[in-house]
């Protein structure tokens, strides 16, 4: 089983910055993709940023130039640095991770695929 722990949300004024972090733990052979999505009140969840294992990144148009996603592979951790925050960035931010468990015989080879969502962390941008 894979467990995700998110942190870093909170209240910030417009123009301010926050950094979210998400760490995965468990019997993990490898993590392929790590991403952040968000869900604002009354809206559907949307992908904000994604970082692939090969180093490729994707950003939603609404956050390009303001948000930066990064990974620390050795610690199975993904970060989201959010600058120049706006009130419309207010949402619950969710970490999403997918990869492969260790096999039943150990972590020398991959086992089944997994994907997990974090519990969410609230970001509020307001005066």
PDB file of C-alpha atoms in Angstrom:
ATOM      1  CA  UNK A   1       0.000   0.000   0.000  1.00  0.00           C
ATOM      2  CA  UNK A   2       1.180   3.524  -0.806  1.00  0.00           C
ATOM      3  CA  UNK A   3       0.532   6.386   1.586  1.00  0.00           C
ATOM      4  CA  UNK A   4       0.731  10.064   0.598  1.00  0.00           C
ATOM      5  CA  UNK A   5       1.305  12.897   3.049  1.00  0.00           C
ATOM      6  CA  UNK A   6       0.690  16.449   1.864  1.00  0.00           C
ATOM      7  CA  UNK A   7       1.634  19.676   3.591  1.00  0.00           C
ATOM      8  CA  UNK A   8       2.138  23.375   2.981  1.00  0.00           C
ATOM      9  CA  UNK A   9      -1.353  24.751   2.467  1.00  0.00           C
ATOM     10  CA  UNK A  10      -2.658  27.785   4.299  1.00  0.00           C
ATOM     11  CA  UNK A  11      -3.861  31.354   4.056  1.00  0.00           C
ATOM     12  CA  UNK A  12      -1.848  33.815   1.983  1.00  0.00           C
ATOM     13  CA  UNK A  13      -2.452  37.304   0.662  1.00  0.00           C
ATOM     14  CA  UNK A  14      -2.736  37.970  -3.065  1.00  0.00           C
ATOM     15  CA  UNK A  15       0.725  38.198  -4.576  1.00  0.00           C
ATOM     16  CA  UNK A  16       2.171  35.915  -1.938  1.00  0.00           C
ATOM     17  CA  UNK A  17       3.831  32.513  -2.238  1.00  0.00           C
ATOM     18  CA  UNK A  18       3.400  29.019  -0.851  1.00  0.00           C
ATOM     19  CA  UNK A  19       5.144  25.704  -1.374  1.00  0.00           C
ATOM     20  CA  UNK A  20       3.214  22.451  -1.188  1.00  0.00           C
ATOM     21  CA  UNK A  21       4.904  19.109  -0.648  1.00  0.00           C
ATOM     22  CA  UNK A  22       3.753  15.528  -1.025  1.00  0.00           C
ATOM     23  CA  UNK A  23       5.724  12.472   0.072  1.00  0.00           C
ATOM     24  CA  UNK A  24       4.894   8.911  -0.890  1.00  0.00           C
ATOM     25  CA  UNK A  25       5.809   5.971   1.297  1.00  0.00           C
ATOM     26  CA  UNK A  26       5.266   2.230   1.096  1.00  0.00           C
ATOM     27  CA  UNK A  27       6.521  -0.739  -0.869  1.00  0.00           C
ATOM     28  CA  UNK A  28       7.347   1.300  -3.947  1.00  0.00           C
ATOM     29  CA  UNK A  29       9.459  -0.052  -6.797  1.00  0.00           C
ATOM     30  CA  UNK A  30       9.276   3.108  -8.863  1.00  0.00           C
ATOM     31  CA  UNK A  31       7.175   6.233  -9.277  1.00  0.00           C
ATOM     32  CA  UNK A  32       6.385   7.273 -12.834  1.00  0.00           C
ATOM     33  CA  UNK A  33       4.212  10.371 -12.613  1.00  0.00           C
ATOM     34  CA  UNK A  34       3.646  12.878  -9.827  1.00  0.00           C
ATOM     35  CA  UNK A  35       1.191  15.719 -10.211  1.00  0.00           C
ATOM     36  CA  UNK A  36      -0.913  18.323  -8.473  1.00  0.00           C
ATOM     37  CA  UNK A  37      -4.572  18.982  -9.142  1.00  0.00           C
ATOM     38  CA  UNK A  38      -6.965  21.380  -7.453  1.00  0.00           C
ATOM     39  CA  UNK A  39     -10.663  21.701  -6.838  1.00  0.00           C
ATOM     40  CA  UNK A  40     -12.271  25.041  -6.094  1.00  0.00           C
ATOM     41  CA  UNK A  41     -15.722  25.260  -4.469  1.00  0.00           C
ATOM     42  CA  UNK A  42     -18.418  24.427  -6.986  1.00  0.00           C
ATOM     43  CA  UNK A  43     -15.920  23.478  -9.688  1.00  0.00           C
ATOM     44  CA  UNK A  44     -14.498  20.261 -11.070  1.00  0.00           C
ATOM     45  CA  UNK A  45     -11.034  19.054 -10.169  1.00  0.00           C
ATOM     46  CA  UNK A  46      -8.422  20.274 -12.640  1.00  0.00           C
ATOM     47  CA  UNK A  47      -4.827  19.269 -13.324  1.00  0.00           C
ATOM     48  CA  UNK A  48      -2.449  22.055 -12.304  1.00  0.00           C
ATOM     49  CA  UNK A  49       1.002  20.596 -12.937  1.00  0.00           C
ATOM     50  CA  UNK A  50       2.605  17.255 -13.686  1.00  0.00           C
ATOM     51  CA  UNK A  51       6.176  16.029 -13.502  1.00  0.00           C
ATOM     52  CA  UNK A  52       7.127  12.810 -15.258  1.00  0.00           C
ATOM     53  CA  UNK A  53       9.946  10.485 -14.266  1.00  0.00           C
ATOM     54  CA  UNK A  54      11.870  11.491 -17.391  1.00  0.00           C
ATOM     55  CA  UNK A  55      11.874  15.130 -16.357  1.00  0.00           C
ATOM     56  CA  UNK A  56       9.067  16.413 -18.563  1.00  0.00           C
ATOM     57  CA  UNK A  57       6.634  18.918 -17.063  1.00  0.00           C
ATOM     58  CA  UNK A  58       3.134  20.133 -17.832  1.00  0.00           C
ATOM     59  CA  UNK A  59       1.386  23.223 -16.494  1.00  0.00           C
ATOM     60  CA  UNK A  60      -2.158  24.454 -16.845  1.00  0.00           C
ATOM     61  CA  UNK A  61      -2.349  27.746 -18.732  1.00  0.00           C
ATOM     62  CA  UNK A  62      -3.730  29.486 -15.655  1.00  0.00           C
ATOM     63  CA  UNK A  63      -0.559  28.805 -13.628  1.00  0.00           C
ATOM     64  CA  UNK A  64       2.182  28.866 -16.269  1.00  0.00           C
ATOM     65  CA  UNK A  65       4.935  31.251 -15.251  1.00  0.00           C
ATOM     66  CA  UNK A  66       3.755  31.383 -11.637  1.00  0.00           C
ATOM     67  CA  UNK A  67       3.894  27.760 -10.414  1.00  0.00           C
ATOM     68  CA  UNK A  68       6.846  25.360 -10.525  1.00  0.00           C
ATOM     69  CA  UNK A  69       6.646  21.626  -9.948  1.00  0.00           C
ATOM     70  CA  UNK A  70       9.727  19.686  -8.894  1.00  0.00           C
ATOM     71  CA  UNK A  71      10.580  16.196  -7.699  1.00  0.00           C
ATOM     72  CA  UNK A  72      13.073  14.753  -5.254  1.00  0.00           C
ATOM     73  CA  UNK A  73      13.112  11.193  -6.527  1.00  0.00           C
ATOM     74  CA  UNK A  74      15.339   9.824  -3.770  1.00  0.00           C
ATOM     75  CA  UNK A  75      12.670  10.795  -1.243  1.00  0.00           C
ATOM     76  CA  UNK A  76       9.584  10.123  -3.407  1.00  0.00           C
ATOM     77  CA  UNK A  77       8.569  13.731  -2.899  1.00  0.00           C
ATOM     78  CA  UNK A  78       6.977  16.253  -5.210  1.00  0.00           C
ATOM     79  CA  UNK A  79       6.778  20.000  -4.577  1.00  0.00           C
ATOM     80  CA  UNK A  80       4.632  22.767  -5.982  1.00  0.00           C
ATOM     81  CA  UNK A  81       6.076  26.241  -5.611  1.00  0.00           C
ATOM     82  CA  UNK A  82       3.303  28.787  -6.096  1.00  0.00           C
ATOM     83  CA  UNK A  83       4.233  32.433  -6.667  1.00  0.00           C
ATOM     84  CA  UNK A  84       2.147  35.525  -7.340  1.00  0.00           C
ATOM     85  CA  UNK A  85      -0.916  33.831  -5.953  1.00  0.00           C
ATOM     86  CA  UNK A  86      -4.342  35.112  -6.937  1.00  0.00           C
ATOM     87  CA  UNK A  87      -7.739  34.741  -5.249  1.00  0.00           C
ATOM     88  CA  UNK A  88      -8.776  32.398  -8.075  1.00  0.00           C
ATOM     89  CA  UNK A  89      -6.030  29.995  -6.974  1.00  0.00           C
ATOM     90  CA  UNK A  90      -8.060  29.291  -3.837  1.00  0.00           C
ATOM     91  CA  UNK A  91      -8.818  25.564  -3.803  1.00  0.00           C
ATOM     92  CA  UNK A  92      -8.051  22.243  -2.197  1.00  0.00           C
ATOM     93  CA  UNK A  93      -4.856  20.965  -3.789  1.00  0.00           C
ATOM     94  CA  UNK A  94      -4.407  17.223  -4.267  1.00  0.00           C
ATOM     95  CA  UNK A  95      -1.259  15.270  -4.943  1.00  0.00           C
ATOM     96  CA  UNK A  96      -1.522  12.328  -7.364  1.00  0.00           C
ATOM     97  CA  UNK A  97       1.117   9.643  -7.761  1.00  0.00           C
ATOM     98  CA  UNK A  98       1.320   6.559  -9.980  1.00  0.00           C
ATOM     99  CA  UNK A  99       3.942   3.887 -10.382  1.00  0.00           C
ATOM    100  CA  UNK A 100       4.652   0.287  -9.447  1.00  0.00           C
ATOM    101  CA  UNK A 101       4.717  -1.601  -6.178  1.00  0.00           C
ATOM    102  CA  UNK A 102       7.553  -3.925  -5.347  1.00  0.00           C
ATOM    103  CA  UNK A 103       6.884  -7.488  -6.436  1.00  0.00           C
ATOM    104  CA  UNK A 104       5.753 -10.149  -3.969  1.00  0.00           C
ATOM    105  CA  UNK A 105       9.308 -11.501  -3.927  1.00  0.00           C
ATOM    106  CA  UNK A 106      10.934  -8.168  -3.172  1.00  0.00           C
ATOM    107  CA  UNK A 107      11.921  -4.799  -4.572  1.00  0.00           C
ATOM    108  CA  UNK A 108      14.364  -6.085  -7.168  1.00  0.00           C
ATOM    109  CA  UNK A 109      11.564  -6.198  -9.686  1.00  0.00           C
ATOM    110  CA  UNK A 110       8.271  -4.384 -10.235  1.00  0.00           C
ATOM    111  CA  UNK A 111       4.911  -5.605  -9.036  1.00  0.00           C
ATOM    112  CA  UNK A 112       1.426  -4.280  -9.757  1.00  0.00           C
ATOM    113  CA  UNK A 113       0.707  -0.747 -10.898  1.00  0.00           C
ATOM    114  CA  UNK A 114      -0.710   1.712  -8.390  1.00  0.00           C
ATOM    115  CA  UNK A 115      -2.126   5.204  -8.328  1.00  0.00           C
ATOM    116  CA  UNK A 116      -3.004   7.181  -5.239  1.00  0.00           C
ATOM    117  CA  UNK A 117      -4.482  10.565  -4.326  1.00  0.00           C
ATOM    118  CA  UNK A 118      -3.468  12.576  -1.303  1.00  0.00           C
ATOM    119  CA  UNK A 119      -5.965  13.801   1.273  1.00  0.00           C
ATOM    120  CA  UNK A 120      -5.827  17.368  -0.020  1.00  0.00           C
ATOM    121  CA  UNK A 121      -4.480  20.586   1.440  1.00  0.00           C
ATOM    122  CA  UNK A 122      -6.425  23.852   1.431  1.00  0.00           C
ATOM    123  CA  UNK A 123      -4.899  26.958  -0.120  1.00  0.00           C
ATOM    124  CA  UNK A 124      -6.767  30.207   0.504  1.00  0.00           C
ATOM    125  CA  UNK A 125      -5.688  33.413  -1.223  1.00  0.00           C
ATOM    126  CA  UNK A 126      -7.401  36.385   0.392  1.00  0.00           C
ATOM    127  CA  UNK A 127      -6.845  39.739   2.015  1.00  0.00           C
TER     128      UNK A 127
END
